Tab-separated table of C-alpha atoms and ligand atoms in Angstrom:
chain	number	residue	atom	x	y	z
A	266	UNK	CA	70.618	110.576	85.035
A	267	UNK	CA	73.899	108.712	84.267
A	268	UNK	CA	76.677	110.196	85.881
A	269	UNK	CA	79.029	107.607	84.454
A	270	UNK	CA	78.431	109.076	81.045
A	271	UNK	CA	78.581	112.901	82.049
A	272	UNK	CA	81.719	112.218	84.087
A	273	UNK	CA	83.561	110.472	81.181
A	274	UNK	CA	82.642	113.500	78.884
A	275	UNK	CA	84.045	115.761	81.828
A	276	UNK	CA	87.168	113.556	82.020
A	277	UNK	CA	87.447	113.847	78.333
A	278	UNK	CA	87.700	117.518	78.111
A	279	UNK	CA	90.088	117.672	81.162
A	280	UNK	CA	92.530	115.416	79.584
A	281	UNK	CA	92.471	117.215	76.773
A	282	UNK	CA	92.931	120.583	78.506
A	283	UNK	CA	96.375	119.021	80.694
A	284	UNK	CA	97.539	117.473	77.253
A	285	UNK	CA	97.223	121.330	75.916
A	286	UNK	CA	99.245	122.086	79.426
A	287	UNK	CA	101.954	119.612	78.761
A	288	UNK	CA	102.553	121.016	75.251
A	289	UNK	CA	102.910	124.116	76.779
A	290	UNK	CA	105.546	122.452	79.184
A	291	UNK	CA	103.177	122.356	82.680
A	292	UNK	CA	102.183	119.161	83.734
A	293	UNK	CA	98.888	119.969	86.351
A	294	UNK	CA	99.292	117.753	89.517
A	295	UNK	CA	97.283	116.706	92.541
A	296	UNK	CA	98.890	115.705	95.589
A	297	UNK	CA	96.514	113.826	97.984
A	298	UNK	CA	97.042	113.338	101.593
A	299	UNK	CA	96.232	110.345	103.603
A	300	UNK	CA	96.644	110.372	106.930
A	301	UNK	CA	95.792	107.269	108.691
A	302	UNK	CA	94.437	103.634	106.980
A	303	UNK	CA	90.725	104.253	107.304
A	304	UNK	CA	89.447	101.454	104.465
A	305	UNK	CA	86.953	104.137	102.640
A	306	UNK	CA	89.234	107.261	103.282
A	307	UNK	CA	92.153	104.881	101.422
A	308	UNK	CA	89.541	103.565	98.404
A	309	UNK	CA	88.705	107.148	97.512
A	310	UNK	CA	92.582	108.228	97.297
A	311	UNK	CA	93.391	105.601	95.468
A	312	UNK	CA	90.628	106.191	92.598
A	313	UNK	CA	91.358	109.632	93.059
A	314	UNK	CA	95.187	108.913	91.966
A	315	UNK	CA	93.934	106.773	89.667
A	316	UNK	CA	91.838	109.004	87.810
A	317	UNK	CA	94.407	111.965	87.829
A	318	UNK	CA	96.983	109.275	86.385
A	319	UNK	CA	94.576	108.669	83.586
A	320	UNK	CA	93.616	112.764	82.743
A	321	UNK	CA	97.707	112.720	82.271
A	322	UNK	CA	98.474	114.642	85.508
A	323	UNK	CA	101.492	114.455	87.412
A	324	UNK	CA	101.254	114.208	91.544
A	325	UNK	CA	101.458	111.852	94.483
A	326	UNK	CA	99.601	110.350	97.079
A	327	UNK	CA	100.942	110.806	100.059
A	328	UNK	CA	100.543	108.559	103.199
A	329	UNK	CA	101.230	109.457	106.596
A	330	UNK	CA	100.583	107.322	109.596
A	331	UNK	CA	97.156	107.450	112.032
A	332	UNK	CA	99.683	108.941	114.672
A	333	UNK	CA	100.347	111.719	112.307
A	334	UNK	CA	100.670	115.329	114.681
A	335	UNK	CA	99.007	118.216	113.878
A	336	UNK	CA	102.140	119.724	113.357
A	337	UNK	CA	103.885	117.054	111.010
A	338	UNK	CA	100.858	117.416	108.737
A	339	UNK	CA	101.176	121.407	109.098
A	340	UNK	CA	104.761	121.199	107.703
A	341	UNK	CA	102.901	118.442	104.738
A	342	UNK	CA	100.959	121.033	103.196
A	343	UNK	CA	103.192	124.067	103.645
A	344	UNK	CA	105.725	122.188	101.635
A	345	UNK	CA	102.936	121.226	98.827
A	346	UNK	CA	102.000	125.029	99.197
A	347	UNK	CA	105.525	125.770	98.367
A	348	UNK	CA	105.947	123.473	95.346
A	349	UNK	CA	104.995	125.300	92.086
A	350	UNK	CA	104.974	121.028	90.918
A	351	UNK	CA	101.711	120.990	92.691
A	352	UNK	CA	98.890	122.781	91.600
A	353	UNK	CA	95.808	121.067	93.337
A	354	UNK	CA	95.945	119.729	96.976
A	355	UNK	CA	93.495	117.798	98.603
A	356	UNK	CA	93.939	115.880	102.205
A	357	UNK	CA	91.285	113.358	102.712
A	358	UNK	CA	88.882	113.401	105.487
A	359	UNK	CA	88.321	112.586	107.978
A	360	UNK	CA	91.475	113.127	109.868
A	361	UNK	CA	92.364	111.794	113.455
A	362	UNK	CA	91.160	113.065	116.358
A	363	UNK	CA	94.183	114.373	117.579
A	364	UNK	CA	94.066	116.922	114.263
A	365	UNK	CA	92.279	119.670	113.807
A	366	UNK	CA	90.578	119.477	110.478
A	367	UNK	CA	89.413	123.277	110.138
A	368	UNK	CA	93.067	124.660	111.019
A	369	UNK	CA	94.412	122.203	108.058
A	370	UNK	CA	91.932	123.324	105.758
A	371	UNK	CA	92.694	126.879	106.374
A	372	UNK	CA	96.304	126.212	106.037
A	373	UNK	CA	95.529	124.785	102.126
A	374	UNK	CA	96.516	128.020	99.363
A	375	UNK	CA	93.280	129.071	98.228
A	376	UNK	CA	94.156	128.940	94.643
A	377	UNK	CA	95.412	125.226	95.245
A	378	UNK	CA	92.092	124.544	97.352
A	379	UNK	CA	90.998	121.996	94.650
A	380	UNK	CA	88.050	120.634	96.841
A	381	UNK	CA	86.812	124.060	97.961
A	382	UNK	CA	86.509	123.584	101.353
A	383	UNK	CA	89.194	126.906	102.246
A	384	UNK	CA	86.929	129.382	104.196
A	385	UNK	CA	88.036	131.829	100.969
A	386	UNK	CA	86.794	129.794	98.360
A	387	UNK	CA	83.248	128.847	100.944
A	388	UNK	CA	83.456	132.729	100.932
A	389	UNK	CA	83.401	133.294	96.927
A	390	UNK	CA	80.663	130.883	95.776
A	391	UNK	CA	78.110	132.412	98.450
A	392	UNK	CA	78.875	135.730	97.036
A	393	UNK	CA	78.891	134.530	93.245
A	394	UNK	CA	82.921	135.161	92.446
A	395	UNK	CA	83.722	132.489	89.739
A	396	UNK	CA	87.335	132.825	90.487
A	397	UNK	CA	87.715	130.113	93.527
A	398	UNK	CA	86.722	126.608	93.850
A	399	UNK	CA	83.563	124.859	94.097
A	400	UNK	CA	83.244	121.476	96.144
A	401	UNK	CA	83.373	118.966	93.755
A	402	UNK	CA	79.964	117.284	95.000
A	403	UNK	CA	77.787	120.264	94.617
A	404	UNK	CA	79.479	121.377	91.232
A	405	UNK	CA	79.083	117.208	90.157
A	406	UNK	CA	75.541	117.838	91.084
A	407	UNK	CA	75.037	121.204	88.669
A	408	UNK	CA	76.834	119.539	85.552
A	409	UNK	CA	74.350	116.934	85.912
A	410	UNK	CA	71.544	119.125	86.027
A	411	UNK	CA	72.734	121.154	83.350
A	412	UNK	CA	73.696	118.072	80.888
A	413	UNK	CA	70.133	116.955	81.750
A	414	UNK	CA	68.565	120.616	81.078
A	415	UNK	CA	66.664	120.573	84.506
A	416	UNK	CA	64.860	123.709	84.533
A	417	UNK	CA	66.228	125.267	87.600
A	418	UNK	CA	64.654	129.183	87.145
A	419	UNK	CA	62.214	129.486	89.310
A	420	UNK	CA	62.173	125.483	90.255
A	421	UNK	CA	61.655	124.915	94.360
A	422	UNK	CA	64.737	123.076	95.330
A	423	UNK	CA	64.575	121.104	98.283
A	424	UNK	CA	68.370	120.320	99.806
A	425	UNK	CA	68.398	117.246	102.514
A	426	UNK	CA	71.217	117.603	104.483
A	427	UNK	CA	73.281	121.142	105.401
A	428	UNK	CA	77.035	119.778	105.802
A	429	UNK	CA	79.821	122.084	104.614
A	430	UNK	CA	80.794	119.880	101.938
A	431	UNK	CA	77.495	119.330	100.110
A	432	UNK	CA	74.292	119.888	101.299
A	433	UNK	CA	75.365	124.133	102.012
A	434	UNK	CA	77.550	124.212	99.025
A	435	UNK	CA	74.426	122.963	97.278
A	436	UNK	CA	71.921	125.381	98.414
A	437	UNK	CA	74.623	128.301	97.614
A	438	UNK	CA	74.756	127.106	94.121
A	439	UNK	CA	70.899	126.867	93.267
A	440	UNK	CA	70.228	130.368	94.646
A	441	UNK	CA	72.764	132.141	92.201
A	442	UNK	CA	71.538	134.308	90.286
A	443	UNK	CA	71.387	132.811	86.900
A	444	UNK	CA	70.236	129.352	88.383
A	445	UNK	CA	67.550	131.304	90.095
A	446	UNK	CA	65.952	128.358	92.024
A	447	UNK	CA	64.071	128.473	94.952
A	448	UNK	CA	65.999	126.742	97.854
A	449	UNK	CA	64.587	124.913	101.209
A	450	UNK	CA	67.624	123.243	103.272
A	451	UNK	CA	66.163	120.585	105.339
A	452	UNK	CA	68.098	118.600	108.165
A	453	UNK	CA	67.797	116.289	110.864
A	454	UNK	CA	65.565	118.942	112.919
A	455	UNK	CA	63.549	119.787	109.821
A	456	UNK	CA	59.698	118.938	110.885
A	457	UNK	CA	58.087	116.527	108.351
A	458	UNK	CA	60.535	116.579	105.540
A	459	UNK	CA	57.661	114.988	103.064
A	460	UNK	CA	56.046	118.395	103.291
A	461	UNK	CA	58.901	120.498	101.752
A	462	UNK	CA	59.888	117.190	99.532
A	463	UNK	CA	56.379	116.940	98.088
A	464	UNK	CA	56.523	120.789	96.951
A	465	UNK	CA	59.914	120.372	95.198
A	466	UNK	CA	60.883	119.972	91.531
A	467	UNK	CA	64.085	119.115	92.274
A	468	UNK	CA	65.330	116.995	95.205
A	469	UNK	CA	68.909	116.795	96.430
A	470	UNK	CA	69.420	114.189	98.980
A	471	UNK	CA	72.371	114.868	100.613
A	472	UNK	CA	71.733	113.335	104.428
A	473	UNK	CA	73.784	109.622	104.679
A	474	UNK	CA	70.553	107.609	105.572
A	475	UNK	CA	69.555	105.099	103.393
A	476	UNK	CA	65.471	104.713	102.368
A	477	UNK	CA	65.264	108.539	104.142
A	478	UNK	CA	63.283	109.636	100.584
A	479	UNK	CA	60.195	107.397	99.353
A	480	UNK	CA	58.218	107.538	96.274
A	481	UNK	CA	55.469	108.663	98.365
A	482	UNK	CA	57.147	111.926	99.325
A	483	UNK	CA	57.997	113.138	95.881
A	484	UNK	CA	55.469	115.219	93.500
A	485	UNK	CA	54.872	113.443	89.978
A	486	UNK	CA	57.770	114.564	87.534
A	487	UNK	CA	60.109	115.429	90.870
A	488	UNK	CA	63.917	115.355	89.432
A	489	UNK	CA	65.661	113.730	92.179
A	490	UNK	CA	69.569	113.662	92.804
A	491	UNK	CA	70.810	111.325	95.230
A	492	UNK	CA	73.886	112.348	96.918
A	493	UNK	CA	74.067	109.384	99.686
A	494	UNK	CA	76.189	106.810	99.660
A	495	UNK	CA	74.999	104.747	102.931
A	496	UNK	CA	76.633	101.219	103.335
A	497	UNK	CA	73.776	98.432	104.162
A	498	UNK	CA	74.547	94.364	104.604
A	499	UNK	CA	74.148	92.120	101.868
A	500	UNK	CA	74.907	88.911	102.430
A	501	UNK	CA	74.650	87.967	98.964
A	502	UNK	CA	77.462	90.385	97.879
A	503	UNK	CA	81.080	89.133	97.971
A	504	UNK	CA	81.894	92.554	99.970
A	505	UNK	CA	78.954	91.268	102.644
A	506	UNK	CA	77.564	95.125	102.147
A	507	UNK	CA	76.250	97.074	98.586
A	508	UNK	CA	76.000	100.546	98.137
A	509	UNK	CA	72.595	102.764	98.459
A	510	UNK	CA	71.734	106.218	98.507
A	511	UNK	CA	69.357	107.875	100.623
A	512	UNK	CA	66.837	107.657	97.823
A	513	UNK	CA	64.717	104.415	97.863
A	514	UNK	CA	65.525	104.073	94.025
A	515	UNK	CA	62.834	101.537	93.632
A	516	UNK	CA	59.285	103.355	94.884
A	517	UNK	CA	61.350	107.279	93.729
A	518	UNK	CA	61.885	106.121	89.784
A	519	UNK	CA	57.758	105.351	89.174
A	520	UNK	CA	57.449	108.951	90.063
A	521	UNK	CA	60.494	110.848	89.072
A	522	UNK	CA	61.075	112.436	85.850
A	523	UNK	CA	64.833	111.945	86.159
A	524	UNK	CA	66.709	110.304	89.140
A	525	UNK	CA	70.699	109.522	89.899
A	526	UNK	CA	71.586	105.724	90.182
A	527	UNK	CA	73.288	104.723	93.514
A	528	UNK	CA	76.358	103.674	91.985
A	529	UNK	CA	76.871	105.209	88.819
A	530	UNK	CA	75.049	108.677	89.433
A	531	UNK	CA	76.785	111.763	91.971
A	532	UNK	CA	79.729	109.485	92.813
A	533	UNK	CA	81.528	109.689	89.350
A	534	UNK	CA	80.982	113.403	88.913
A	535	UNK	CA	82.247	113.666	92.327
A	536	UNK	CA	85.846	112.931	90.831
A	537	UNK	CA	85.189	114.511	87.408
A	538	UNK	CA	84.690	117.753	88.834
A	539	UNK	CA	87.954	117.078	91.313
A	540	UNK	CA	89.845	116.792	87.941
A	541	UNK	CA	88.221	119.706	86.297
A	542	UNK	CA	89.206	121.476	89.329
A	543	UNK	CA	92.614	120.802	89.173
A	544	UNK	CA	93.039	121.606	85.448
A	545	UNK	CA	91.865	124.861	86.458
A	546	UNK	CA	94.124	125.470	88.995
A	547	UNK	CA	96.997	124.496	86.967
A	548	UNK	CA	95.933	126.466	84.265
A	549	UNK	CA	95.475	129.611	85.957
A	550	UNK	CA	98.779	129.238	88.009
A	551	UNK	CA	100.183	129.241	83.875
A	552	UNK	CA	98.336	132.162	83.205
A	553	UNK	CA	100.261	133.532	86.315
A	554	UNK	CA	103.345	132.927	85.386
A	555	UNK	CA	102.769	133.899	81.628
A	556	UNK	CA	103.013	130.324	80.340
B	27	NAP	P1	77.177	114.726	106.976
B	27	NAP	O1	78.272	115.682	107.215
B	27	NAP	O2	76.953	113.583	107.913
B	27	NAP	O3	75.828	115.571	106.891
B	27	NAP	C1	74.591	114.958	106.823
B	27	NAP	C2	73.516	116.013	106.846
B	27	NAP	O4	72.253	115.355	106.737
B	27	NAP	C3	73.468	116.828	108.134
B	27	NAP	O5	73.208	118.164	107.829
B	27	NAP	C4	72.303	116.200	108.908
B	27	NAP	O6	71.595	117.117	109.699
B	27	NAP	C5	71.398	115.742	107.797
B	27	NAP	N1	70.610	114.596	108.207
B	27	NAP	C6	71.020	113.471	108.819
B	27	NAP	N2	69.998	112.653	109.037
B	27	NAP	C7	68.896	113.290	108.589
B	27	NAP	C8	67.533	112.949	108.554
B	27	NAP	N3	67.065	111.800	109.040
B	27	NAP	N4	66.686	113.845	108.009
B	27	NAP	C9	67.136	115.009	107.512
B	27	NAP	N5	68.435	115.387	107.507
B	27	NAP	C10	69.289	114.518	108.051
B	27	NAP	O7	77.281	114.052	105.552
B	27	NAP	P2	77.851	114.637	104.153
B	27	NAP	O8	79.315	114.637	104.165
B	27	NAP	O9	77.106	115.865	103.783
B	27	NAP	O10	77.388	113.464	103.187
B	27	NAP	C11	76.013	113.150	103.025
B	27	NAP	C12	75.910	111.847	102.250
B	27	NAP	O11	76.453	112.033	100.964
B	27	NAP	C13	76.672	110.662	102.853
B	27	NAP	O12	75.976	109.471	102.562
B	27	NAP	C14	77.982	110.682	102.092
B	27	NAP	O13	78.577	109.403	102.040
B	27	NAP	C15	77.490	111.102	100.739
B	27	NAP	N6	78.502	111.749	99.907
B	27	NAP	C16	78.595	111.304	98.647
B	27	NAP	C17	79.481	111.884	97.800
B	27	NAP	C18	79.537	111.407	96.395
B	27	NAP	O14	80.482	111.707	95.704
B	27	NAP	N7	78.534	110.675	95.925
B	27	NAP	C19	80.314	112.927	98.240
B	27	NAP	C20	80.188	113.392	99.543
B	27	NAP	C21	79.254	112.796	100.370
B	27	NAP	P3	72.258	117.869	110.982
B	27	NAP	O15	73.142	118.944	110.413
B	27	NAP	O16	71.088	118.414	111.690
B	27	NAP	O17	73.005	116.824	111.741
């Protein structure tokens, strides 16, 4: 499954939607907060301002120091809560130890809760209200499946991983009613995960630990989505590491009917569906105000 090619057709229709917004006089933008100068936290901002740049949006990235208090990032996002400019904010993860991530996220407006982590918007997907925000990983994932027309009615779905950004968002999604799969969340205490995998139609891999899902472990046809993005050494790269998921790509594909590329497959819808999300924030927040 090429996620590069979904994600630019996603990207395609949100840029058209905030060009629509602009006519209409509301430019849709995303403020990101960095707080500290982990390398990955700072990549992922930057193609994340990068990419809103490109849909047309307006917003900032904005970059507070590792000795950031809990209560100088408090005062942050109450003042991007206050601006009507913003419409989306997202502060990137992980924060430093000396901030509470969960009182942060529950600080965020709901409606400008753009990667769904607000216990409000957690709240509305379990129960099936389409008005909040899904986490862009798990709603990456679903495009992807759709786009592909997975069969999902009545598939078994096996979930590898149970964090609160994918691997529960995940499960919530596939047991909706009108997706209607079967769901099996497996984690790091899950006993013999080949058992559950070798049942599945669909595999989500969604645990952080590269080679974790062989070929052997998956039922002929399996369609497998890998989620993991697990850093391993290669000398022969100029970076000294390359990017894998937790899929062993080779030994999965001669058994797969579909399967997501580790680059090129979750990652791209990832920041698609962060873009999507913030079109819809903005354009509900015009709807609001009877733009
Ligand atoms: P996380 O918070 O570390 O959660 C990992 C989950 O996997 C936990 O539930 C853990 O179980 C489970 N797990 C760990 N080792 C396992 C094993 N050997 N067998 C079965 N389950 C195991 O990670 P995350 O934030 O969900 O991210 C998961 C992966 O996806 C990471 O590689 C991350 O980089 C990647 N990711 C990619 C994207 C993207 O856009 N492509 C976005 C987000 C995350 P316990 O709960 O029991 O500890």
């Amino acid at each position: 499954m090429d996620g590069r090619r979904v994600a630019s057709g996603v990207r395609e229709r949100v840029a058209a939607g905030v060009a629509d917004l602009v006519s209409r006089g509301i430019t849709p933008g995303l403020s990101v907060v960095l707080v500290g100068d982990d390398p990955a936290s700072a990549a992922y901002v930057r193609s994340k301002a990068k990419c809103s740049q490109e849909m047309g949006m307006a917003g900032d990235t904005i970059r507070l120091p590792a000795t950031t208090t809990q209560a100088d990032l408090v005062k942050v996002v109450q003042q991007l809560n206050a601006d009507p400019g913003v419409h989306g904010i997202l502060v990137q993860m992980p924060l430093p130890k000396q901030i509470d991530a969960d009182v942060v996220v529950r600080l965020i407006d709901p409606a400008k809760d753009v990667d769904g982590f607000h216990p409000v918007n957690v709240g509305k997907l379990l129960i099936g209200e389409r008005d909040g925000f899904v986490p862009c990983t798990p709603a990456g994932v679903m495009m992807l499946l759709r786009e592909y027309k997975v069969q999902t009615s009545g598939a078994h779905c096996v979930v590898i991983g149970r964090s609160n950004i994918v691997g529960k968002p995940m499960a919530a999604l596939l047991v909706q009613p009108g997706v209607d799969a079967t769901v099996t969340v497996c984690h790091s205490r899950t006993r013999d995960i080949a058992a559950h995998t070798r049942t599945a139609d669909i595999v989500v891999a969604a645990a952080g630990r590269a080679g974790l899902v062989t070929g052997d472990m998956l039922r002929p046809g399996a369609v497998v989505v890998d989620v993991g993005m697990n850093r391993v050494d290669d000398a022969a790269s100029p970076k000294g590491y390359r990017l894998v998921g937790d899929v062993d790509f080779e030994s999965a594909r001669e058994v797969a009917s579909l399967i997501t590329p580790v680059p090129g497959g979750v990652g791209p819808m990832t920041i698609a569906m962060l873009m999507q999300n913030t079109l819809v924030a903005a354009q509900r927040s015009a709807e609001q105000r009877g733009a």
